[in-house]
Short mmCIF file of C-alpha atoms and ligand atoms in Angstrom, two decimals:
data_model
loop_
_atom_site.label_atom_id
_atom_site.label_comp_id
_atom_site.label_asym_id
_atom_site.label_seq_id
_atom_site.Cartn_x
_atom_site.Cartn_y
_atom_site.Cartn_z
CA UNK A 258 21.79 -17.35 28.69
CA UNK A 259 19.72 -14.56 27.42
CA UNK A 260 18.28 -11.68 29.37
CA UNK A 261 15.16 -10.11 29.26
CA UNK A 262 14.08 -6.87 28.91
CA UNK A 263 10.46 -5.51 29.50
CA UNK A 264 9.76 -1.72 28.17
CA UNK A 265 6.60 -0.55 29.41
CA UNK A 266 5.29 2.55 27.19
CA UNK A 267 3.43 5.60 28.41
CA UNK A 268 2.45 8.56 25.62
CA UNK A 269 2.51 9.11 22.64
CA UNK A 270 3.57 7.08 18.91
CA UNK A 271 7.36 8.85 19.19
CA UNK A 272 7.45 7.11 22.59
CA UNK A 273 6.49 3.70 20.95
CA UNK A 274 8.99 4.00 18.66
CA UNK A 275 11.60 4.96 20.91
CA UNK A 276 10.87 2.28 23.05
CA UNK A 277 10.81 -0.43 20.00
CA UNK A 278 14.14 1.38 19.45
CA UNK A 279 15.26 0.49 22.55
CA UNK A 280 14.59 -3.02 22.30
CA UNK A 281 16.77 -2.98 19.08
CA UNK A 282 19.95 -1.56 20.27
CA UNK A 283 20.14 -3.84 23.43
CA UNK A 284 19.33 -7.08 21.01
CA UNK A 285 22.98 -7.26 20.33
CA UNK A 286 23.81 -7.32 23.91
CA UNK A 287 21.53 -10.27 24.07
CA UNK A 288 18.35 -9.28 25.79
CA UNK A 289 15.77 -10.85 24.33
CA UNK A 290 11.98 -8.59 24.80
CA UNK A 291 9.49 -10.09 27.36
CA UNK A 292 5.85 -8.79 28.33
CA UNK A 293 6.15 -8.54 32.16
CA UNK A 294 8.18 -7.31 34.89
CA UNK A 295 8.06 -9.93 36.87
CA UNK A 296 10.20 -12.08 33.76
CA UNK A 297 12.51 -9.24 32.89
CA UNK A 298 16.16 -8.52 34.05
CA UNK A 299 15.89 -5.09 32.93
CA UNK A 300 12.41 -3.07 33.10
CA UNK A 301 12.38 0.10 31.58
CA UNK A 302 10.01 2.73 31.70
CA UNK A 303 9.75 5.00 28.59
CA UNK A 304 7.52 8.02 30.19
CA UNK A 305 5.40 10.54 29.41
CA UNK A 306 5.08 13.89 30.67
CA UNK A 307 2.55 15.76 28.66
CA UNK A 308 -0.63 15.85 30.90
CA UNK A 309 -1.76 15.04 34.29
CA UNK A 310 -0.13 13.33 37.13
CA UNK A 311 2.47 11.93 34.89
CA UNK A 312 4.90 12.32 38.01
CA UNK A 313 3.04 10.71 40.38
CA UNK A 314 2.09 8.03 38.40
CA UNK A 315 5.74 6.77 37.28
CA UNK A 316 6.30 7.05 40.85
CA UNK A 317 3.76 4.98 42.02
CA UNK A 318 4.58 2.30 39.05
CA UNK A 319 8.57 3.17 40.43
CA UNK A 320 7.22 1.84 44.21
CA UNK A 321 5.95 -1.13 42.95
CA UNK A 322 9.04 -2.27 41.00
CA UNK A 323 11.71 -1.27 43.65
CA UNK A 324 9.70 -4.04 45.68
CA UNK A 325 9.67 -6.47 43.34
CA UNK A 326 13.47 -5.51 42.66
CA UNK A 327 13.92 -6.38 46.49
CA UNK A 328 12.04 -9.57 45.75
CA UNK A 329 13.90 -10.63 43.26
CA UNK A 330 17.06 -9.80 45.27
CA UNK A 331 16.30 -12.22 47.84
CA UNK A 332 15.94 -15.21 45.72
CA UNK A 333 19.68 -13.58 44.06
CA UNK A 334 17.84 -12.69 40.89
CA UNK A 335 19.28 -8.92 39.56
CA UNK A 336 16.63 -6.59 37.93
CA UNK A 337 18.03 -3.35 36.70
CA UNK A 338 15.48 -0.56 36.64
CA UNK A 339 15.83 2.31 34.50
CA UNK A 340 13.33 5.73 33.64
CA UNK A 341 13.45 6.70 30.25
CA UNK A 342 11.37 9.55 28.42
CA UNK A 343 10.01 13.13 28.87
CA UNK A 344 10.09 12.49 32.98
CA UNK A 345 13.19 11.24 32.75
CA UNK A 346 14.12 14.21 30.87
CA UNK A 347 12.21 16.35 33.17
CA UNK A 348 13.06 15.35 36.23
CA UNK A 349 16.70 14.03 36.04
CA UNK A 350 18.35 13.14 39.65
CA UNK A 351 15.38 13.97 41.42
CA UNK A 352 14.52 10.66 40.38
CA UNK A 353 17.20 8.30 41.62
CA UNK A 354 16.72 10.73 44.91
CA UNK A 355 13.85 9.96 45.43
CA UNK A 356 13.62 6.34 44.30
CA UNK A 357 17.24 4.76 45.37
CA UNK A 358 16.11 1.30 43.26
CA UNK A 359 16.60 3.13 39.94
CA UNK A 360 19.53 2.59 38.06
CA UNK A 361 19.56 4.59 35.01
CA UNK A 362 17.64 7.83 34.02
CA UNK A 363 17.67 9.05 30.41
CA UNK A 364 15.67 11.36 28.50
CA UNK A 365 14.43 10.90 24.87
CA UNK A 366 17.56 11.81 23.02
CA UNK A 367 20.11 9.05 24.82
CA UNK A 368 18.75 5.65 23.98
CA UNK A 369 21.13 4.83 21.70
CA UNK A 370 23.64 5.43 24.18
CA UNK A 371 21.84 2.60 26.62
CA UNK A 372 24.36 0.35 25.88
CA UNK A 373 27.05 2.30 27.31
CA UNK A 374 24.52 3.39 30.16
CA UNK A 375 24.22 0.20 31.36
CA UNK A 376 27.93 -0.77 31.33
CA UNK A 377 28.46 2.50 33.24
CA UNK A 378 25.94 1.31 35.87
CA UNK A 379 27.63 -1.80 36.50
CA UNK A 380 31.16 -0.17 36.85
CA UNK A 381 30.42 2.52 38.71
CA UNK A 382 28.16 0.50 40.99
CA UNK A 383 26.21 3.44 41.29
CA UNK A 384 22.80 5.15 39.48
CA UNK A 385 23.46 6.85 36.02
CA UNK A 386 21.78 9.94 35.13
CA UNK A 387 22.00 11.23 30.99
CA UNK A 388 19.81 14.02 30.19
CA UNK A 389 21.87 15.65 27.34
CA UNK A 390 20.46 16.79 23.76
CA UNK A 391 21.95 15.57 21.04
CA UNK A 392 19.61 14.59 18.54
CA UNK A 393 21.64 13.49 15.55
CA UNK A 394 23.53 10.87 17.21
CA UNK A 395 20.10 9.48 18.44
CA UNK A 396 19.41 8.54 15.00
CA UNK A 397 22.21 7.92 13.29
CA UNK A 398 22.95 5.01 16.43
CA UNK A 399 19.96 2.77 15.26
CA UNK A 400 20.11 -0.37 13.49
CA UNK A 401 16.95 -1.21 12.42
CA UNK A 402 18.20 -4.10 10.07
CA UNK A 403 19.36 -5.47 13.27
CA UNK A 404 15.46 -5.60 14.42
CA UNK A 405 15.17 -9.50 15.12
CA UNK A 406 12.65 -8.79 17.67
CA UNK A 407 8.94 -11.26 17.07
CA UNK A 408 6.78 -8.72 19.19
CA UNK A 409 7.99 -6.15 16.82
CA UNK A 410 7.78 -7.08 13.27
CA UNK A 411 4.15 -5.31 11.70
CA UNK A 412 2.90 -4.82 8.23
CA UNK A 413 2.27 -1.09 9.81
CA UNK A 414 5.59 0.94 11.04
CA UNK A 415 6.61 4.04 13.04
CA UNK A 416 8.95 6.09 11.59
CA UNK A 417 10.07 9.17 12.96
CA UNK A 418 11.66 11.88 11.11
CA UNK A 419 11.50 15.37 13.14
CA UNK A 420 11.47 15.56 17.18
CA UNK A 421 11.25 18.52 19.26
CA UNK A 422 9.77 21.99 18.80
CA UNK A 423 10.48 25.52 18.62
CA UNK A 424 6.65 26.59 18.98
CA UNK A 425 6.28 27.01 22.49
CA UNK A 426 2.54 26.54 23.19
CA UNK A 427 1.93 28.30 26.34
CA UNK A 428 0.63 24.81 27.92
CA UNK A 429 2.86 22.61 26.24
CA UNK A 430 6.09 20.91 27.68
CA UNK A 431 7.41 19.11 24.60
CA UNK A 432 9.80 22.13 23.76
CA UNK A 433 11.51 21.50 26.99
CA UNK A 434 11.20 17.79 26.99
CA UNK A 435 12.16 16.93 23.79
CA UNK A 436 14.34 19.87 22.76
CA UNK A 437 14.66 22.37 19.56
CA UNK A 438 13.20 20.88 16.32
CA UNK A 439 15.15 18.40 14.66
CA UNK A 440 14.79 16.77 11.29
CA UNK A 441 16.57 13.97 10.47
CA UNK A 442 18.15 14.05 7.00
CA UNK A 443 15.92 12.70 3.95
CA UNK A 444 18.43 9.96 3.10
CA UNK A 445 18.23 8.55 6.27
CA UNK A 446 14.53 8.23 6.46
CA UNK A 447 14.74 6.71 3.04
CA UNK A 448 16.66 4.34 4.07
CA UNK A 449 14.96 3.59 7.37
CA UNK A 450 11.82 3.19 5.14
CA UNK A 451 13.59 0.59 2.56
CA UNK A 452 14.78 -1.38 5.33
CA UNK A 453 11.02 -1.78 6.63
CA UNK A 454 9.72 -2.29 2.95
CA UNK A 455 12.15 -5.42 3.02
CA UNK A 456 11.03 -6.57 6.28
CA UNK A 457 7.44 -6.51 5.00
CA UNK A 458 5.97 -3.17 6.18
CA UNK A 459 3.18 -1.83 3.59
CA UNK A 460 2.01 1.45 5.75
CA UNK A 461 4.56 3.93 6.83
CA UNK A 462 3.19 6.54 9.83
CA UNK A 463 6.01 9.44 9.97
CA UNK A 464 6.59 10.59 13.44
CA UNK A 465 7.14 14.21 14.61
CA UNK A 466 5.68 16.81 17.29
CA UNK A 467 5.98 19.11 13.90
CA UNK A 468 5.87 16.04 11.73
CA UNK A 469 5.18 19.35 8.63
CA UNK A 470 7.71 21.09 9.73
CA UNK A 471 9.98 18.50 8.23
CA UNK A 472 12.84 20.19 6.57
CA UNK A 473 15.41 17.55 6.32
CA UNK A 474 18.25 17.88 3.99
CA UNK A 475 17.64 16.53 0.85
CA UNK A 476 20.82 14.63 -1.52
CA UNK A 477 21.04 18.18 -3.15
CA UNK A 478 21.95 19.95 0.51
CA UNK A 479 18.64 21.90 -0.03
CA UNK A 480 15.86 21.40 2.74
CA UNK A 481 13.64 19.10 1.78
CA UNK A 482 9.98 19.38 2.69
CA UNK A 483 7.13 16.66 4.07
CA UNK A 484 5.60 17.13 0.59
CA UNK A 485 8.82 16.09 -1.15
CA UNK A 486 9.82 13.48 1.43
CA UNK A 487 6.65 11.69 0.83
CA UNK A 488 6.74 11.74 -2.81
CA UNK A 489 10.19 9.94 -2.40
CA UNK A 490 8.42 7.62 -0.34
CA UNK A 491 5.93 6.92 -2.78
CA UNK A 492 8.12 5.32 -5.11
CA UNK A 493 9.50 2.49 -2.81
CA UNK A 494 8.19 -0.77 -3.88
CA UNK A 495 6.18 -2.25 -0.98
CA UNK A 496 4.94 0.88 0.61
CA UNK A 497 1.68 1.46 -0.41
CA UNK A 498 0.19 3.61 2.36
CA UNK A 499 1.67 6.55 4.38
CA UNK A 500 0.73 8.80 7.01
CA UNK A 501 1.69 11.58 9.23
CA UNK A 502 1.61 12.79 12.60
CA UNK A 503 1.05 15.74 14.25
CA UNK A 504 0.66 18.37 12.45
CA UNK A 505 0.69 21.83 12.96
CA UNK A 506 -1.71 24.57 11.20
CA UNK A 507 0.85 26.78 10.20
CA UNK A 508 2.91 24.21 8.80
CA UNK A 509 0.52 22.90 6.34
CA UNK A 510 2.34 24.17 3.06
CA UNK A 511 0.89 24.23 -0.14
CA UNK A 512 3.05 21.49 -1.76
CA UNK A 513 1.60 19.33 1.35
CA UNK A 514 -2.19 19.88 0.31
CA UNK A 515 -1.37 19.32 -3.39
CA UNK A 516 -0.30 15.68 -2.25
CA UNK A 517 -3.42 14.82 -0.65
CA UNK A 518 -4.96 15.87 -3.90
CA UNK A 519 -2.42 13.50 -6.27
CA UNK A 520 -0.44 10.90 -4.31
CA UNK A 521 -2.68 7.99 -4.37
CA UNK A 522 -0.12 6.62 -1.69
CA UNK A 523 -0.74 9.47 0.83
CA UNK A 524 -3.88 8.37 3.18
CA UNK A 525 -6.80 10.59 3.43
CA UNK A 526 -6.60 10.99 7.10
CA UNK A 527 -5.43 14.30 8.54
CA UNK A 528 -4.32 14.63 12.61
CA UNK A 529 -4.48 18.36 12.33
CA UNK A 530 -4.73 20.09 16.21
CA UNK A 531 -6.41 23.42 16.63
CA UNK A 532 -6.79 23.00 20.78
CA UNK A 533 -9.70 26.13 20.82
CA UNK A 534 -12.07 27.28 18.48
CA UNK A 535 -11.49 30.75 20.25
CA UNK A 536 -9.16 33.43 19.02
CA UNK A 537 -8.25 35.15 22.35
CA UNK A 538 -7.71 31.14 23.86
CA UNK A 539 -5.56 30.23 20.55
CA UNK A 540 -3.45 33.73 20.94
CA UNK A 541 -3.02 33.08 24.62
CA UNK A 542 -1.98 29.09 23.55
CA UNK A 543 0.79 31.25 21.28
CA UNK A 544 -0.88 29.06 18.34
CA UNK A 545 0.11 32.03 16.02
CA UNK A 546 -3.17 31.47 13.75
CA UNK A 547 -7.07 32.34 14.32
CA UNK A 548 -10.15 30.07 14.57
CA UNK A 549 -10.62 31.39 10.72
CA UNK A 550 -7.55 30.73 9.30
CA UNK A 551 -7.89 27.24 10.88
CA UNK A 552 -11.25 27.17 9.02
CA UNK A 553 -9.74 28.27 5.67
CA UNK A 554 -7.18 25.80 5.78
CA UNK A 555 -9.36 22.77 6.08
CA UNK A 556 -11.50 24.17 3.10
CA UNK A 557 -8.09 24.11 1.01
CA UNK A 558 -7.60 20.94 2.17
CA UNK A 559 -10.82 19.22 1.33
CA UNK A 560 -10.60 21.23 -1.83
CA UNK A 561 -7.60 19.27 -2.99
CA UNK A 562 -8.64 15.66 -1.16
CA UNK A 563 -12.47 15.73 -0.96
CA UNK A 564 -12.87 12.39 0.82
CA UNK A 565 -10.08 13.76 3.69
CA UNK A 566 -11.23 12.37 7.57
CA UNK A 567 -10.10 15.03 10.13
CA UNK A 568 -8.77 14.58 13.78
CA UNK A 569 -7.51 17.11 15.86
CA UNK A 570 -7.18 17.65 19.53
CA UNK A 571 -8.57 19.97 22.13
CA UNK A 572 -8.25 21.18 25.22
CA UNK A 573 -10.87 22.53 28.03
CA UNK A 574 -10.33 25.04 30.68
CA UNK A 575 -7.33 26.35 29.38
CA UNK A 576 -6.60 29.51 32.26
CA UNK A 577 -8.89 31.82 31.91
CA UNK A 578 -11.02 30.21 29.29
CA UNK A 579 -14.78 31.56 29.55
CA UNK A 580 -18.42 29.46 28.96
CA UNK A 581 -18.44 31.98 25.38
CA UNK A 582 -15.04 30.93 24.78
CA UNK A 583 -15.71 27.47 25.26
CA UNK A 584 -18.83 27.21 23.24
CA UNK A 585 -15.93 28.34 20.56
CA UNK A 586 -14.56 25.49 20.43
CA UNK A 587 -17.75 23.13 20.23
CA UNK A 588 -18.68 25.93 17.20
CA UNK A 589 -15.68 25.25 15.62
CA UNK A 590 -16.15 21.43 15.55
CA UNK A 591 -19.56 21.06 14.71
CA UNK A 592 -18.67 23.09 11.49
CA UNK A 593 -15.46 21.24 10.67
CA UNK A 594 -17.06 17.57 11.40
CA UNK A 595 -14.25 15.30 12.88
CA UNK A 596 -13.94 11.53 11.93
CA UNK A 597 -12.47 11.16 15.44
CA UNK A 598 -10.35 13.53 17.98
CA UNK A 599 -8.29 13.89 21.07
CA UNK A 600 -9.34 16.17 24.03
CA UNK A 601 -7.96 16.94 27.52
CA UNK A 602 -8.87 18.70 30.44
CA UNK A 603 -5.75 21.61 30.34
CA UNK A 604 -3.09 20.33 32.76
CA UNK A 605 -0.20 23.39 34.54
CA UNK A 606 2.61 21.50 33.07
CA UNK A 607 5.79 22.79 35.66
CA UNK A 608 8.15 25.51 33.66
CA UNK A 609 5.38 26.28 31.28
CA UNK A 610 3.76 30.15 30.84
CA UNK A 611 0.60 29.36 31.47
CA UNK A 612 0.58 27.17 34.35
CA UNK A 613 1.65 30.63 35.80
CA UNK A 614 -1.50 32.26 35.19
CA UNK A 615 -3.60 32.93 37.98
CA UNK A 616 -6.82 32.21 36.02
CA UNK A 617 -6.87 28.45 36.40
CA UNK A 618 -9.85 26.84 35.79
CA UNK A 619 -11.57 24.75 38.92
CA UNK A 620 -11.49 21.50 37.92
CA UNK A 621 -15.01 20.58 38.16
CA UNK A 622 -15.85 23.08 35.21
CA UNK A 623 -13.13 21.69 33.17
CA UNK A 624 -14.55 18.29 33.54
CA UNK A 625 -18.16 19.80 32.52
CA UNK A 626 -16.72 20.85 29.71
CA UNK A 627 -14.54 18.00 28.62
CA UNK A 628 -17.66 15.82 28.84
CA UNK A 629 -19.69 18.30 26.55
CA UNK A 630 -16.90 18.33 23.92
CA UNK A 631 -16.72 14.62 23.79
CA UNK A 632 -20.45 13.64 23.50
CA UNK A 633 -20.07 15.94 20.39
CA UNK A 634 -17.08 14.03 18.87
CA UNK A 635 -18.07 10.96 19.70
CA UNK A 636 -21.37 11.62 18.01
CA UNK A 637 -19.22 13.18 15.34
CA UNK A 638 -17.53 9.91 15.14
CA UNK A 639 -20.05 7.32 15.05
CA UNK A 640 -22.01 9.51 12.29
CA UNK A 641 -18.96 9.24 10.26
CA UNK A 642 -18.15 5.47 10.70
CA UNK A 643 -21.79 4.84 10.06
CA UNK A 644 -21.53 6.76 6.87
CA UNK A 645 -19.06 3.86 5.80
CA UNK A 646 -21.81 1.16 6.04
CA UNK A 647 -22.10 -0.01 2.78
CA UNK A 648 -18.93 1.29 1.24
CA UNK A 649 -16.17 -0.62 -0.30
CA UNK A 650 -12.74 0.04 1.05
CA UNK A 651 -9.44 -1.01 0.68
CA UNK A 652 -8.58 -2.43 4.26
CA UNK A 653 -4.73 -3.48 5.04
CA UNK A 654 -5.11 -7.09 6.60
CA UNK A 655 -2.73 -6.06 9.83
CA UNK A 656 -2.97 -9.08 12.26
CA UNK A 657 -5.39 -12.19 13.35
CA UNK A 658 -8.47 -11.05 14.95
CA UNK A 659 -9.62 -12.75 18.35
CA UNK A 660 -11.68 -15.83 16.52
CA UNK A 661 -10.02 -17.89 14.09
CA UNK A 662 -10.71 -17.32 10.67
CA UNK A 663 -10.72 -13.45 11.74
CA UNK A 664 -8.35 -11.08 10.77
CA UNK A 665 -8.21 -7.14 11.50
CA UNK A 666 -6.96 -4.53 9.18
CA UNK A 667 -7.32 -0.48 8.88
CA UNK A 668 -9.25 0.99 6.41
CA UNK A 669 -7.91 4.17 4.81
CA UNK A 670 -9.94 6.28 7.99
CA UNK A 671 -7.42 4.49 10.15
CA UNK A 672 -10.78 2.41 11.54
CA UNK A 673 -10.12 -1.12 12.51
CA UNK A 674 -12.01 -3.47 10.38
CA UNK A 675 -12.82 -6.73 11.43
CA UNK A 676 -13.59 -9.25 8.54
CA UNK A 677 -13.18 -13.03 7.84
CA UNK A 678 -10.24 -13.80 5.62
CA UNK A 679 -7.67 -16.26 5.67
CA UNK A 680 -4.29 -15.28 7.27
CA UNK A 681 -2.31 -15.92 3.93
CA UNK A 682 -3.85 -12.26 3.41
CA UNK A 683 -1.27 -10.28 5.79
CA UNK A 684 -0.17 -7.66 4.30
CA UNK A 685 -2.35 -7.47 1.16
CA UNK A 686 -4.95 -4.53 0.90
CA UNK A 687 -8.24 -6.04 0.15
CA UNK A 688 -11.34 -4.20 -0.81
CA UNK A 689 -14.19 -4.76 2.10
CA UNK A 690 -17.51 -4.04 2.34
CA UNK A 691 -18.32 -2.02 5.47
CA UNK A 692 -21.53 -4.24 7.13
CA UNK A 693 -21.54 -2.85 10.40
CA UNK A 694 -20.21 0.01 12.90
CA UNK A 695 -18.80 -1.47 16.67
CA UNK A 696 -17.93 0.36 20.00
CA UNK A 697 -14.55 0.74 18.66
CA UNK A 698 -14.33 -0.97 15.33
CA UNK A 699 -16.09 -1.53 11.58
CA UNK A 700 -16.91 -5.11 10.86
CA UNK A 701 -17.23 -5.78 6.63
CA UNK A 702 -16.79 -9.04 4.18
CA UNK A 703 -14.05 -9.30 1.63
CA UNK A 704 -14.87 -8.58 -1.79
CA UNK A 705 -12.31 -10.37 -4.26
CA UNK A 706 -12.17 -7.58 -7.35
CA UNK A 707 -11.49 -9.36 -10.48
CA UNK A 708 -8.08 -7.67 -10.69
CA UNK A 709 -7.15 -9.60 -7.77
CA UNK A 710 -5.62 -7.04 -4.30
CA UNK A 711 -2.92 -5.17 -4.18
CA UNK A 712 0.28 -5.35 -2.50
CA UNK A 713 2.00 -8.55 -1.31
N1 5AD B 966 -2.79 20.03 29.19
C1 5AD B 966 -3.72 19.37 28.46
N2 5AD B 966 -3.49 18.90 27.23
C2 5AD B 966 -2.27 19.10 26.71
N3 5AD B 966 -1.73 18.76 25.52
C3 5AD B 966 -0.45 19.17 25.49
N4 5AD B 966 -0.13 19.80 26.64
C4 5AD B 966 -1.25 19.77 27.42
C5 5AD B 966 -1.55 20.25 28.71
N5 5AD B 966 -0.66 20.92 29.44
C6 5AD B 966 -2.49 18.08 24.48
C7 5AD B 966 -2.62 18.94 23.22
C8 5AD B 966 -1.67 18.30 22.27
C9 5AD B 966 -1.75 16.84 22.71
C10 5AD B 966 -0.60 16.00 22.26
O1 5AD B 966 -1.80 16.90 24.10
O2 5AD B 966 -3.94 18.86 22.77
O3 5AD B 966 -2.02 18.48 20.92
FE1 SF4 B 967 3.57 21.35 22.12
FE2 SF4 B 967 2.66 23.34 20.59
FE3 SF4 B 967 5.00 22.15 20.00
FE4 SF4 B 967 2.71 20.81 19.64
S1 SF4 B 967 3.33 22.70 18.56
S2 SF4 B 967 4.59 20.03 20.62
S3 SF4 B 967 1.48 21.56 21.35
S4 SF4 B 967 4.56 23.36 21.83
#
């Protein structure tokens, strides 16, 4: 009989793909993937551990499954529990100290290894703990063409090509989480990517915490760069959209820009984090560039790709962060003009420089601010999604929409579109007229071009 297996996902997009990873390497062992707990002889938890109560919260979820473990025991049902991710990472044994129900804890870098991990749990009879870094093997252990998985199979894909970080943000746990930067080699991706193409993906998202500080060795031995990688992409039949994310500023080479400019391929959407629009804030981050060079860069940028939407991310009450400093930030983002962003109240992540500082913020000014800074971006937002109304874009048809004869798709802006088409137009990129802006989404009407759509 088959087993189940039910991943639940906290974080970010390299966590979803880990966690569709996951699903992949224990398909050969037969576990088949299921949407609840309750159904599932293994549960996994792939966590997060990048803001907030991150801890507490896996713990809380961790108390509610060791009882419905014990449930499940009673009516001789097994249910193996395991806590994958940056906590995992983070926290190690303290874990299966804590929580005696948990079988397996494994950070980010051992899922391909879960296999093993699990036949180790059942000879030993005891909890497993794996927290080592070894990157490499991580990759070169999946089997995507093994992917058999319904839930999983998209005309969109993750795929990620660099993990870790050497930049050491003073708030930032990801260098300690996910380990030294890491790029895996451009064949591989390539590969990766004509696998997916096969399967029927048409829009590629590359995954990295440095996703531009790619420098994966190319066929010749030489680095390669992101620029380079997705030019390569580019020429895979079947792909016809790619993206990246996150970026950093200083990573932003020239050969990058130049892309946006030419590579019809390359979507103009840029996730580009600055976190503070002031300079002492962004040297006491350890960003290594000013508010104005920031500036500067996104003028390049829209110089070569004039039509570019911008995201970025931000953080409030960052220690020691002053009203003058703050109004910084909202400077910088009414003159840059965001299509849509990410912001957080700052969070003392353990082991990191600045939760150190003695200058923490109190958290009700931190929430002042955070709500300032978003009733800018939203309004930043909905002024650029209602500058669509009336456009023409080409929309990816992604999945069936909620009423029948409705389908959703993405426009190049990464906005949902809503329109009525029938379903035989998966996958294709039709060209929609925007009609109207939603809470979360663009609604528009398919507009057959003469040519007929692109991409099947
Ligand atoms: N507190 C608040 N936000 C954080 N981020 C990373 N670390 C912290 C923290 N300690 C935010 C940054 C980053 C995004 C992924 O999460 O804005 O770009
Ligand atoms: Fe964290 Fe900074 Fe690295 Fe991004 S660049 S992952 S914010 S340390």
């Amino acid at each position: 009989m088959n087993k189940k297996v039910f991943v639940k996902t906290y974080g970010c997009q390299m966590n979803v793909y880990d966690s569709q990873r996951m699903t992949d390497v224990l398909a050969p062992l037969g576990y088949l993937e299921t949407d609840t707990a309750e159904a599932a002889d293994l549960v996994i938890l792939n966590t997060c551990h990048i803001r907030e109560k991150a801890v507490e919260k896996v713990y809380s979820e961790l108390g509610k499954l060791r009882d419905m473990k014990a449930a499940k025991a009673e009516q001789g049902r097994d249910m193996i529990l395991a806590v994958a991710g940056c906590v995992g990472q983070a926290e190690g044994e303290q874990i299966t100290k804590r929580m005696k129900a948990v079988d397996l804890v494994f950070g980010p870098q051992t899922y391909h290894r879960l296999p093993e991990l699990l036949e180790q749990r059942r000879s030993k009879g005891r909890a497993v703990v794996e927290t080592e870094f070894s990157v490499d093997d991580k990759f070169a252990g999946l089997g995507r063409e093994q992917v058999r998985n319904p839930l999983s199979r998209a005309v969109t894909a993750f795929l990620t090509i660099q993990e870790g970080c050497d930049k050491f943000c003073t708030f930032c746990v990801v260098p300690y989480t996910r380990g030294a930067e890491f790029s895996r080699p451009q064949a591989q991706v390539l590969d990766e990517a004509r696998k997916l193409a096969d399967q029927g993906v048409r829009e590629l998202t590359l995954l990295g915490q440095n996703v531009n500080a790619y420098r994966g060795v190319a066929v010749t031995g030489a680095p390669s760069s992101l620029g380079k990688l997705v030019a390569e992409l580019s020429l895979i039949s079947g792909i016809e959209r790619i993206r990246y994310m996150t970026s950093h500023p200083r990573d932003m080479t020239d050969d990058l820009i130049e892309a946006h400019g030419s590579n019809p391929k390359l979507m103009p959407f840029l996730h580009l984090p600055v976190q503070s629009g002031s300079d002492r804030v962004l040297k006491a981050m350890n960003r290594g560039h000013t508010a104005n060079d920031y500036l500067k860069l996104i003028a390049r940028i829209r110089a070569a790709q004039p039509a570019i939407a911008l995201s970025g991310d931000f953080i409030v009450g960052f220690p020691g962060e002053t009203d003058a400093e703050f109004e910084a930030s909202l400077d910088l983002i009414r003159e840059v003009k965001y299509a849509s962003a990410f912001s957080f109240k700052y969070s003392p992540r353990p082991g990191t420089p600045a939760a150190e500082n003695k200058n923490q913020i109190p958290e009700d000014a931190k929430s002042g601010r955070l709500a300032r800074l978003q009733a800018v971006l939203a309004e930043q937002t909905k002024t650029f999604n209602q500058a669509c109304v009336g456009l023409t874009l080409p929309v990816l048809v992604e999945k069936p929409g909620r009423r029948a004869g409705q389908m959703i798709g993405r426009s190049p802006y990464l906005q949902s579109v809503h329109l009525e088409i029938g379903t035989d137009h998966l996958g294709q990129i039709v060209q929609t007229q925007i009609l109207a802006v939603g809470s979360n989404s663009l609604s528009g009407q398919y507009r057959p071009t003469e040519k007929g759509d692109a991409s099947v």
